[in-house]
mmCIF file of C-alpha atoms in Angstrom:
data_model
loop_
_atom_site.group_PDB
_atom_site.id
_atom_site.type_symbol
_atom_site.label_atom_id
_atom_site.label_comp_id
_atom_site.label_asym_id
_atom_site.label_seq_id
_atom_site.Cartn_x
_atom_site.Cartn_y
_atom_site.Cartn_z
ATOM 1 C CA MET A 1 -41.130 18.047 39.957
ATOM 2 C CA PRO A 2 -45.046 16.314 40.183
ATOM 3 C CA GLN A 3 -45.404 13.586 42.561
ATOM 4 C CA PRO A 4 -46.488 10.523 41.319
ATOM 5 C CA PRO A 5 -50.096 9.473 42.027
ATOM 6 C CA ASP A 6 -50.456 7.648 45.035
ATOM 7 C CA PHE A 7 -52.708 4.661 44.421
ATOM 8 C CA THR A 8 -52.930 2.707 48.018
ATOM 9 C CA THR A 9 -56.390 3.245 48.348
ATOM 10 C CA THR A 10 -57.719 3.053 44.885
ATOM 11 C CA LEU A 11 -59.781 0.197 44.368
ATOM 12 C CA ASP A 12 -59.101 -2.766 41.879
ATOM 13 C CA VAL A 13 -61.539 -2.338 39.439
ATOM 14 C CA GLN A 14 -60.340 1.841 39.237
ATOM 15 C CA LEU A 15 -56.496 0.807 39.185
ATOM 16 C CA VAL A 16 -57.867 -1.481 35.888
ATOM 17 C CA ALA A 17 -59.430 1.291 34.180
ATOM 18 C CA PHE A 18 -56.598 3.414 34.601
ATOM 19 C CA SER A 19 -54.004 0.205 33.711
ATOM 20 C CA GLN A 20 -56.279 0.268 30.727
ATOM 21 C CA ALA A 21 -55.803 3.373 29.777
ATOM 22 C CA GLY A 22 -52.219 2.901 29.717
ATOM 23 C CA ASP A 23 -51.108 4.125 33.447
ATOM 24 C CA MET A 24 -48.485 2.092 34.359
ATOM 25 C CA ILE A 25 -48.112 3.429 37.728
ATOM 26 C CA ALA A 26 -52.045 1.804 38.427
ATOM 27 C CA PHE A 27 -50.501 -1.311 36.777
ATOM 28 C CA GLU A 28 -47.501 -1.461 39.439
ATOM 29 C CA GLU A 29 -49.918 -0.735 42.336
ATOM 30 C CA LEU A 30 -51.689 -3.738 41.122
ATOM 31 C CA VAL A 31 -49.028 -6.148 40.867
ATOM 32 C CA ALA A 32 -47.344 -4.897 44.416
ATOM 33 C CA ARG A 33 -51.120 -5.962 45.879
ATOM 34 C CA HIS A 34 -51.307 -9.442 44.057
ATOM 35 C CA ARG A 35 -48.184 -10.407 43.448
ATOM 36 C CA ASP A 36 -47.698 -12.672 46.595
ATOM 37 C CA LYS A 37 -50.852 -14.762 45.620
ATOM 38 C CA ILE A 38 -49.751 -14.925 41.774
ATOM 39 C CA TYR A 39 -46.318 -16.133 43.089
ATOM 40 C CA ALA A 40 -47.723 -18.673 45.402
ATOM 41 C CA ARG A 41 -50.271 -20.150 42.647
ATOM 42 C CA ALA A 42 -46.937 -20.176 40.504
ATOM 43 C CA PHE A 43 -45.198 -22.128 43.330
ATOM 44 C CA SER A 44 -47.533 -24.543 44.040
ATOM 45 C CA MET A 45 -47.604 -25.617 40.819
ATOM 46 C CA MET A 46 -43.996 -25.880 39.593
ATOM 47 C CA ARG A 47 -42.453 -26.421 43.422
ATOM 48 C CA ASN A 48 -39.383 -24.422 42.034
ATOM 49 C CA GLU A 49 -38.794 -20.673 43.339
ATOM 50 C CA GLU A 50 -37.075 -19.449 40.000
ATOM 51 C CA ASP A 51 -39.566 -21.195 38.087
ATOM 52 C CA ALA A 52 -42.189 -19.489 39.986
ATOM 53 C CA ILE A 53 -40.882 -16.055 39.905
ATOM 54 C CA ASP A 54 -40.128 -15.519 36.279
ATOM 55 C CA LEU A 55 -43.620 -17.231 35.200
ATOM 56 C CA SER A 56 -45.195 -15.213 37.490
ATOM 57 C CA GLN A 57 -43.415 -12.248 36.079
ATOM 58 C CA GLU A 58 -44.159 -13.578 32.413
ATOM 59 C CA ALA A 59 -48.012 -13.756 33.662
ATOM 60 C CA TRP A 60 -48.097 -10.030 34.900
ATOM 61 C CA VAL A 61 -46.349 -9.004 31.471
ATOM 62 C CA LYS A 62 -48.884 -11.008 29.742
ATOM 63 C CA ALA A 63 -51.710 -9.617 31.532
ATOM 64 C CA TRP A 64 -50.472 -6.061 30.628
ATOM 65 C CA GLN A 65 -50.764 -7.104 26.834
ATOM 66 C CA ARG A 66 -54.287 -8.339 27.387
ATOM 67 C CA LEU A 67 -55.850 -5.702 30.066
ATOM 68 C CA LYS A 68 -58.179 -4.693 27.108
ATOM 69 C CA GLN A 69 -59.387 -7.666 27.092
ATOM 70 C CA PHE A 70 -60.357 -7.929 31.249
ATOM 71 C CA GLN A 71 -64.114 -7.144 31.233
ATOM 72 C CA GLY A 72 -64.644 -7.506 34.870
ATOM 73 C CA ASP A 73 -66.807 -10.793 34.595
ATOM 74 C CA SER A 74 -64.491 -12.049 37.370
ATOM 75 C CA SER A 75 -62.283 -10.195 39.819
ATOM 76 C CA PHE A 76 -59.158 -9.116 38.840
ATOM 77 C CA ALA A 77 -57.332 -11.513 41.236
ATOM 78 C CA THR A 78 -59.220 -14.438 39.505
ATOM 79 C CA TRP A 79 -58.328 -13.137 35.907
ATOM 80 C CA MET A 80 -54.941 -13.070 36.802
ATOM 81 C CA THR A 81 -54.704 -16.324 38.623
ATOM 82 C CA ARG A 82 -56.099 -17.717 35.271
ATOM 83 C CA ILE A 83 -53.517 -16.298 33.684
ATOM 84 C CA VAL A 84 -50.280 -17.850 35.468
ATOM 85 C CA ILE A 85 -52.081 -21.092 35.736
ATOM 86 C CA ASN A 86 -52.032 -21.042 32.060
ATOM 87 C CA LEU A 87 -48.529 -20.412 31.721
ATOM 88 C CA CYS A 88 -47.662 -22.858 34.469
ATOM 89 C CA LEU A 89 -49.317 -25.515 32.553
ATOM 90 C CA ASP A 90 -47.814 -24.749 29.282
ATOM 91 C CA GLN A 91 -44.327 -25.155 31.111
ATOM 92 C CA LEU A 92 -45.061 -28.044 32.496
ATOM 93 C CA ARG A 93 -46.387 -29.937 29.870
ATOM 94 C CA ARG A 94 -43.096 -28.676 28.098
ATOM 95 C CA GLN A 95 -40.770 -30.458 31.117
ATOM 96 C CA LYS A 96 -42.503 -33.275 31.024
ATOM 97 C CA ARG A 97 -42.091 -34.189 27.151
ATOM 98 C CA THR A 98 -38.635 -33.491 27.812
ATOM 99 C CA ARG A 99 -38.332 -36.112 30.443
ATOM 100 C CA ALA A 100 -38.734 -39.944 30.914
ATOM 101 C CA GLU A 101 -41.674 -40.939 32.744
ATOM 102 C CA SER A 102 -41.018 -43.427 35.964
ATOM 103 C CA ILE A 103 -43.208 -46.370 36.161
ATOM 104 C CA GLU A 104 -45.349 -45.463 38.773
ATOM 105 C CA GLN A 105 -45.948 -42.045 36.737
ATOM 106 C CA LEU A 106 -47.031 -44.251 34.187
ATOM 107 C CA ASP A 107 -49.583 -46.810 36.177
ATOM 108 C CA GLU A 108 -51.110 -43.054 37.771
ATOM 109 C CA GLU A 109 -51.525 -42.030 34.299
ATOM 110 C CA LEU A 110 -53.359 -45.355 33.056
ATOM 111 C CA GLY A 111 -55.281 -45.553 36.446
ATOM 112 C CA GLY A 112 -55.940 -48.349 38.646
ATOM 113 C CA VAL A 113 -53.339 -47.805 40.985
ATOM 114 C CA GLU A 114 -55.741 -46.080 43.197
ATOM 115 C CA ARG A 115 -57.434 -49.016 43.742
ATOM 116 C CA GLN A 116 -55.005 -51.191 45.073
ATOM 117 C CA MET A 117 -54.502 -48.659 48.211
ATOM 118 C CA PRO A 118 -56.155 -49.852 50.548
ATOM 119 C CA VAL A 119 -58.408 -47.145 52.992
ATOM 120 C CA VAL A 120 -56.767 -45.209 55.085
ATOM 121 C CA ALA A 121 -58.727 -46.376 58.501
ATOM 122 C CA SER A 122 -58.256 -43.367 60.990
ATOM 123 C CA ASN A 123 -58.130 -39.676 60.120
ATOM 124 C CA PRO A 124 -54.241 -38.786 59.480
ATOM 125 C CA THR A 125 -54.927 -35.147 60.063
ATOM 126 C CA GLU A 126 -56.590 -35.415 63.265
ATOM 127 C CA GLY A 127 -55.213 -33.380 65.950
ATOM 128 C CA LEU A 128 -53.265 -31.733 64.157
ATOM 129 C CA GLU A 129 -52.398 -27.803 64.707
ATOM 130 C CA ARG A 130 -53.203 -25.773 61.507
ATOM 131 C CA ALA A 131 -49.378 -24.840 60.914
ATOM 132 C CA GLU A 132 -48.471 -28.085 61.298
ATOM 133 C CA LEU A 133 -51.542 -29.629 59.289
ATOM 134 C CA ARG A 134 -50.365 -27.121 56.336
ATOM 135 C CA LYS A 135 -46.881 -28.137 56.637
ATOM 136 C CA ARG A 136 -47.428 -31.436 56.242
ATOM 137 C CA ILE A 137 -50.210 -31.339 52.913
ATOM 138 C CA ASP A 138 -47.663 -29.029 51.287
ATOM 139 C CA LYS A 139 -44.968 -32.083 51.693
ATOM 140 C CA ALA A 140 -47.010 -34.659 50.581
ATOM 141 C CA MET A 141 -48.298 -32.529 47.750
ATOM 142 C CA THR A 142 -44.983 -32.586 46.498
ATOM 143 C CA GLN A 143 -45.034 -35.826 46.082
ATOM 144 C CA LEU A 144 -47.970 -35.882 43.695
ATOM 145 C CA SER A 145 -46.928 -35.739 39.914
ATOM 146 C CA TYR A 146 -47.906 -32.362 38.228
ATOM 147 C CA GLU A 147 -51.577 -33.533 36.804
ATOM 148 C CA HIS A 148 -52.556 -34.758 40.116
ATOM 149 C CA ARG A 149 -51.257 -31.506 42.016
ATOM 150 C CA THR A 150 -53.202 -28.945 39.954
ATOM 151 C CA VAL A 151 -56.448 -30.990 39.845
ATOM 152 C CA LEU A 152 -56.123 -30.754 43.556
ATOM 153 C CA ILE A 153 -55.141 -27.182 43.716
ATOM 154 C CA LEU A 154 -57.500 -25.801 41.023
ATOM 155 C CA HIS A 155 -60.546 -27.879 42.839
ATOM 156 C CA GLU A 156 -59.666 -27.365 46.549
ATOM 157 C CA PHE A 157 -58.037 -23.991 46.458
ATOM 158 C CA GLU A 158 -59.189 -22.316 42.992
ATOM 159 C CA GLU A 159 -62.600 -23.912 43.962
ATOM 160 C CA MET A 160 -63.102 -24.554 40.213
ATOM 161 C CA GLU A 161 -65.706 -27.202 38.813
ATOM 162 C CA TYR A 162 -64.807 -30.309 37.046
ATOM 163 C CA LYS A 163 -66.067 -28.910 33.635
ATOM 164 C CA GLN A 164 -63.859 -25.841 34.229
ATOM 165 C CA ILE A 165 -60.581 -27.914 35.269
ATOM 166 C CA ALA A 166 -61.338 -29.706 32.174
ATOM 167 C CA LYS A 167 -61.042 -26.792 30.335
ATOM 168 C CA VAL A 168 -57.842 -25.372 31.504
ATOM 169 C CA MET A 169 -56.137 -28.555 31.508
ATOM 170 C CA ASN A 170 -57.452 -29.424 28.059
ATOM 171 C CA CYS A 171 -58.815 -33.136 29.061
ATOM 172 C CA SER A 172 -62.274 -35.234 29.956
ATOM 173 C CA ILE A 173 -64.257 -34.473 32.647
ATOM 174 C CA GLY A 174 -63.687 -38.391 33.387
ATOM 175 C CA THR A 175 -60.117 -37.711 33.552
ATOM 176 C CA VAL A 176 -60.509 -34.859 35.765
ATOM 177 C CA MET A 177 -62.317 -37.006 38.398
ATOM 178 C CA SER A 178 -60.101 -39.907 38.030
ATOM 179 C CA ARG A 179 -56.993 -37.660 38.717
ATOM 180 C CA LEU A 180 -58.999 -36.130 41.567
ATOM 181 C CA PHE A 181 -59.793 -39.315 43.152
ATOM 182 C CA TYR A 182 -56.477 -40.666 42.693
ATOM 183 C CA ALA A 183 -54.584 -37.366 44.600
ATOM 184 C CA ARG A 184 -57.170 -37.709 47.089
ATOM 185 C CA ARG A 185 -56.461 -41.291 47.783
ATOM 186 C CA ARG A 186 -52.751 -40.599 47.836
ATOM 187 C CA LEU A 187 -52.162 -37.741 50.059
ATOM 188 C CA ALA A 188 -54.424 -39.856 52.561
ATOM 189 C CA SER A 189 -52.033 -42.605 52.041
ATOM 190 C CA LEU A 190 -48.895 -39.997 52.569
ATOM 191 C CA LEU A 191 -50.628 -38.188 55.434
ATOM 192 C CA GLN A 192 -51.043 -41.240 57.297
ATOM 193 C CA SER A 193 -47.049 -42.572 56.500
ATOM 194 C CA LEU A 194 -46.314 -38.892 57.569
ATOM 195 C CA LYS A 195 -48.414 -39.748 61.174
ATOM 196 C CA LYS A 196 -46.533 -42.665 61.706
ATOM 197 C CA GLU A 197 -42.938 -41.285 61.190
ATOM 198 C CA GLN A 198 -43.985 -38.772 63.818
ATOM 199 C CA GLN A 199 -45.361 -41.603 66.079
ATOM 200 C CA SER A 200 -42.470 -43.380 65.859
ATOM 201 C CA MET B 1 -68.754 -43.451 36.018
ATOM 202 C CA ASN B 2 -67.894 -46.301 38.587
ATOM 203 C CA THR B 3 -69.202 -46.120 42.124
ATOM 204 C CA GLU B 4 -65.949 -44.941 43.629
ATOM 205 C CA LEU B 5 -65.770 -41.713 41.262
ATOM 206 C CA LYS B 6 -69.653 -41.606 42.247
ATOM 207 C CA LEU B 7 -68.684 -41.114 45.766
ATOM 208 C CA GLN B 8 -66.346 -38.777 44.806
ATOM 209 C CA ALA B 9 -68.729 -36.997 42.726
ATOM 210 C CA LEU B 10 -71.164 -36.939 45.618
ATOM 211 C CA LEU B 11 -68.670 -35.335 47.926
ATOM 212 C CA ASP B 12 -68.268 -32.507 45.382
ATOM 213 C CA GLY B 13 -71.791 -31.956 45.144
ATOM 214 C CA ALA B 14 -71.405 -33.343 41.201
ATOM 215 C CA LEU B 15 -74.589 -35.584 41.545
ATOM 216 C CA ASP B 16 -78.408 -35.218 40.534
ATOM 217 C CA ALA B 17 -81.091 -36.335 42.988
ATOM 218 C CA ARG B 18 -81.557 -39.472 41.249
ATOM 219 C CA GLU B 19 -77.984 -40.213 41.304
ATOM 220 C CA ILE B 20 -77.579 -39.331 44.794
ATOM 221 C CA ARG B 21 -80.341 -41.632 45.969
ATOM 222 C CA GLU B 22 -78.341 -44.345 44.060
ATOM 223 C CA ILE B 23 -75.669 -43.783 45.659
ATOM 224 C CA GLU B 24 -76.946 -43.138 49.240
ATOM 225 C CA ALA B 25 -78.174 -46.557 48.943
ATOM 226 C CA ILE B 26 -75.210 -48.291 48.220
ATOM 227 C CA LEU B 27 -73.178 -46.480 51.117
ATOM 228 C CA ALA B 28 -76.144 -47.887 53.162
ATOM 229 C CA GLN B 29 -74.977 -51.225 52.476
ATOM 230 C CA ASP B 30 -71.550 -51.694 51.346
ATOM 231 C CA ILE B 31 -68.740 -50.959 53.764
ATOM 232 C CA GLN B 32 -66.214 -50.912 51.979
ATOM 233 C CA SER B 33 -67.452 -48.020 50.083
ATOM 234 C CA ALA B 34 -68.692 -46.345 53.422
ATOM 235 C CA ALA B 35 -65.000 -46.871 54.581
ATOM 236 C CA LEU B 36 -63.709 -45.099 51.292
ATOM 237 C CA MET B 37 -66.178 -41.965 51.432
ATOM 238 C CA GLN B 38 -64.845 -41.471 54.885
ATOM 239 C CA GLU B 39 -61.391 -41.178 53.643
ATOM 240 C CA LEU B 40 -62.468 -38.776 50.869
ATOM 241 C CA LYS B 41 -64.244 -36.727 53.397
ATOM 242 C CA TRP B 42 -61.170 -36.484 55.742
ATOM 243 C CA MET B 43 -58.960 -34.894 52.779
ATOM 244 C CA LYS B 44 -61.418 -32.700 51.502
ATOM 245 C CA ALA B 45 -62.128 -31.138 54.742
ATOM 246 C CA ALA B 46 -58.064 -31.359 55.675
ATOM 247 C CA VAL B 47 -57.067 -29.545 51.864
ATOM 248 C CA ALA B 48 -59.822 -27.092 52.064
ATOM 249 C CA GLY B 49 -58.464 -23.756 53.411
ATOM 250 C CA ASN B 50 -54.903 -25.102 54.375
ATOM 251 C CA GLU B 51 -52.651 -24.135 51.296
ATOM 252 C CA ALA B 52 -49.398 -23.528 52.959
ATOM 253 C CA GLU B 53 -48.494 -19.563 52.855
ATOM 254 C CA VAL B 54 -45.937 -18.638 50.585
ATOM 255 C CA LYS B 55 -44.514 -15.139 50.014
ATOM 256 C CA LEU B 56 -42.513 -13.640 47.250
ATOM 257 C CA PRO B 57 -38.941 -13.817 48.119
ATOM 258 C CA GLU B 58 -38.260 -10.836 46.201
ATOM 259 C CA THR B 59 -38.516 -6.940 46.987
ATOM 260 C CA ARG B 60 -41.318 -4.819 45.205
ATOM 261 C CA GLU B 61 -38.650 -2.754 43.012
ATOM 262 C CA PHE B 62 -36.869 -5.561 42.265
ATOM 263 C CA TYR B 63 -39.749 -7.533 41.180
ATOM 264 C CA TRP B 64 -41.375 -4.994 39.557
ATOM 265 C CA SER B 65 -38.569 -3.912 37.432
ATOM 266 C CA LYS B 66 -38.287 -7.371 35.639
ATOM 267 C CA ILE B 67 -41.889 -7.029 34.330
ATOM 268 C CA GLU B 68 -41.477 -3.427 33.184
ATOM 269 C CA ARG B 69 -38.573 -4.832 31.392
ATOM 270 C CA GLY B 70 -40.492 -7.434 29.793
ATOM 271 C CA ILE B 71 -43.614 -5.148 28.870
ATOM 272 C CA ALA B 72 -41.097 -2.684 27.466
ATOM 273 C CA ALA B 73 -39.615 -5.602 25.261
ATOM 274 C CA GLU B 74 -42.743 -6.763 24.004
ATOM 275 C CA ALA B 75 -43.905 -3.456 22.691
ATOM 276 C CA LYS B 76 -40.595 -2.805 21.003
ATOM 277 C CA GLN B 77 -40.908 -6.164 19.363
ATOM 278 C CA ALA B 78 -44.771 -5.668 18.542
ATOM 279 C CA ALA B 79 -43.698 -2.155 16.672
ATOM 280 C CA ALA B 80 -41.113 -4.110 14.847
ATOM 281 C CA ALA B 81 -43.601 -6.850 13.747
ATOM 282 C CA PRO B 82 -45.211 -4.991 10.815
ATOM 283 C CA ALA B 83 -41.955 -3.798 9.492
ATOM 284 C CA GLU B 84 -40.825 -7.504 9.871
ATOM 285 C CA ARG B 85 -43.909 -8.542 7.978
ATOM 286 C CA ALA B 86 -43.275 -6.105 4.959
ATOM 287 C CA TRP B 87 -40.584 -7.956 3.166
ATOM 288 C CA TRP B 88 -42.320 -10.721 2.946
ATOM 289 C CA LEU B 89 -45.484 -9.480 1.561
ATOM 290 C CA ARG B 90 -43.653 -7.385 -1.141
ATOM 291 C CA PHE B 91 -42.995 -11.041 -2.227
ATOM 292 C CA ILE B 92 -46.367 -12.972 -1.489
ATOM 293 C CA TYR B 93 -48.682 -10.622 -3.631
ATOM 294 C CA PRO B 94 -46.854 -11.015 -6.842
ATOM 295 C CA ALA B 95 -46.485 -14.531 -6.223
ATOM 296 C CA THR B 96 -49.921 -15.106 -5.612
ATOM 297 C CA GLY B 97 -51.161 -13.591 -8.372
ATOM 298 C CA LEU B 98 -48.700 -15.517 -10.589
ATOM 299 C CA ALA B 99 -50.410 -18.577 -9.346
ATOM 300 C CA ALA B 100 -53.968 -17.492 -10.015
ATOM 301 C CA MET B 101 -52.908 -16.636 -13.631
ATOM 302 C CA VAL B 102 -51.283 -19.971 -13.884
ATOM 303 C CA ALA B 103 -54.587 -21.333 -12.342
ATOM 304 C CA VAL B 104 -56.527 -19.599 -14.750
ATOM 305 C CA MET B 105 -54.601 -20.853 -17.807
ATOM 306 C CA PHE B 106 -54.750 -23.941 -16.535
ATOM 307 C CA VAL B 107 -58.510 -24.332 -16.037
ATOM 308 C CA VAL B 108 -59.098 -22.353 -20.085
ATOM 309 C CA SER B 109 -56.843 -25.421 -21.239
ATOM 310 C CA GLY B 110 -58.930 -27.786 -20.134
ATOM 311 C CA GLY B 111 -55.846 -29.009 -18.305
ATOM 312 C CA ARG B 112 -54.269 -30.701 -21.661
ATOM 313 C CA THR B 113 -50.581 -29.696 -21.747
ATOM 314 C CA THR B 114 -48.965 -29.784 -25.602
ATOM 315 C CA ASP B 115 -45.583 -30.505 -26.217
ATOM 316 C CA GLY B 116 -45.724 -28.773 -29.607
ATOM 317 C CA ALA B 117 -45.911 -31.594 -31.248
ATOM 318 C CA ASP B 118 -48.947 -33.649 -33.124
ATOM 319 C CA THR B 119 -52.199 -32.107 -32.579
ATOM 320 C CA GLU B 120 -55.713 -33.652 -33.957
ATOM 321 C CA SER B 121 -58.797 -31.744 -33.962
ATOM 322 C CA VAL B 122 -61.862 -34.567 -33.981
ATOM 323 C CA PRO B 123 -65.022 -32.317 -33.612
ATOM 324 C CA GLU B 124 -68.223 -34.820 -32.627
ATOM 325 C CA ASP B 125 -70.527 -32.852 -34.708
ATOM 326 C CA VAL B 126 -68.685 -32.360 -38.246
ATOM 327 C CA ASN B 127 -67.662 -35.148 -40.677
ATOM 328 C CA ALA B 128 -64.083 -33.509 -41.331
ATOM 329 C CA ILE B 129 -61.022 -34.135 -39.089
ATOM 330 C CA SER B 130 -57.616 -32.421 -39.423
ATOM 331 C CA PHE B 131 -54.235 -33.185 -38.782
ATOM 332 C CA ARG B 132 -51.125 -31.432 -38.833
ATOM 333 C CA SER B 133 -47.667 -32.279 -37.764
ATOM 334 C CA GLU B 134 -45.038 -29.445 -36.951
ATOM 335 C CA ALA B 135 -42.262 -32.110 -37.104
ATOM 336 C CA GLU B 136 -42.737 -33.176 -40.950
ATOM 337 C CA ALA B 137 -44.647 -29.524 -41.427
ATOM 338 C CA MET B 138 -47.638 -30.738 -43.221
ATOM 339 C CA SER B 139 -51.367 -30.528 -42.746
ATOM 340 C CA VAL B 140 -54.039 -33.426 -43.792
ATOM 341 C CA VAL B 141 -57.555 -32.589 -43.783
ATOM 342 C CA TYR B 142 -60.134 -36.020 -44.131
ATOM 343 C CA VAL B 143 -63.521 -35.966 -44.697
ATOM 344 C CA ALA B 144 -65.963 -38.722 -43.940
ATOM 345 C CA ASP B 145 -67.939 -40.364 -46.413
ATOM 346 C CA GLU B 146 -71.656 -41.499 -46.314
ATOM 347 C CA ASN B 147 -70.306 -44.773 -44.233
ATOM 348 C CA GLY B 148 -69.120 -42.510 -42.038
ATOM 349 C CA THR B 149 -65.397 -43.565 -43.292
ATOM 350 C CA PHE B 150 -62.738 -40.563 -43.315
ATOM 351 C CA ASN B 151 -60.212 -40.439 -46.271
ATOM 352 C CA PRO B 152 -57.853 -37.841 -46.987
ATOM 353 C CA VAL B 153 -59.228 -34.968 -49.024
ATOM 354 C CA GLY B 154 -57.120 -35.002 -52.811
ATOM 355 C CA GLN B 155 -53.315 -35.130 -52.104
ATOM 356 C CA GLU B 156 -51.689 -34.474 -48.708
ATOM 357 C CA THR B 157 -50.100 -31.080 -48.588
ATOM 358 C CA LYS B 158 -46.968 -30.640 -47.688
ATOM 359 C CA ASN B 159 -45.689 -27.294 -46.370
ATOM 360 C CA GLU B 160 -42.382 -27.289 -48.330
ATOM 361 C CA PRO B 161 -39.828 -24.571 -46.589
ATOM 362 C CA GLU B 162 -39.701 -21.639 -49.160
ATOM 363 C CA ALA B 163 -36.371 -22.624 -50.224
ATOM 364 C CA ASP B 164 -36.523 -25.581 -51.386
ATOM 365 C CA LYS B 165 -39.801 -24.858 -54.114
#
């Protein structure tokens, strides 16, 4: 009985080429290599394990169908990440339509809330170990609305420019800048609160 | 763009040289703007590279099995799609042809409709008009005199049914 090919040392570009030719074993290797990253992006946006698993798997199915469209302009991981981001945004928009907005969320959308927040005078992350810093940032980000959290993720973690974020989120560059500004100000305020909690 | 967003744009490297000079001048003079800029810098530095590490809570095989099923289901659906389309395509072509025929007839008739009742023909370049009534089963021809007045020619003709003659 012939052994299945071993793709463990094959480069991504070659695996993509094999997959584009219909080789599902090569595609499975790509899934295995990048599944954590794709799941992590879905989880950071959805903040829900079940949704993140479902959407990341849906992203892989979509990727298989659209593999012929992948021209190699970016890395395969970046291309995959864009697919999962778009799926998460679609899902978050659907969820938002079905739930009532809180007054705070409406204030956030209208803007101006950030101007009422006092400026944080001392660095709320100073002296923190990296693991603790990551934990606090993650905790604070769960308290942001999905629009503010997403802008922050796309700008800081995916290193996307304002224009690219506006395109992905289907909004103006001004809205992106405003959301990013609010997200940073709110994050500073939340991290300061966490610091005070720790000290008391 | 307001000053606050310009401060952020400066931090993110999204300003041109002239805007940078403008906003740096503001920062040098305004303590509040400088404090806000410092807060934004702290947050950018804190967040960058500090995303929480998350691992997929499923095994490679289990995770892949659902993807594999999803791909198979999509392929099955794609194969079935032409057959599903075929039934309505059988109707769409005749319906389109019929609609086109009605449209042509409408254009040719000049948009007029008749109900099979009385019709009158009044050509502009002749000095005679005709009138026909289906209900009365008769036709009348009028010819204009030198004054342009229309008068019936001879007697009005009434087409009696054959049995009445």
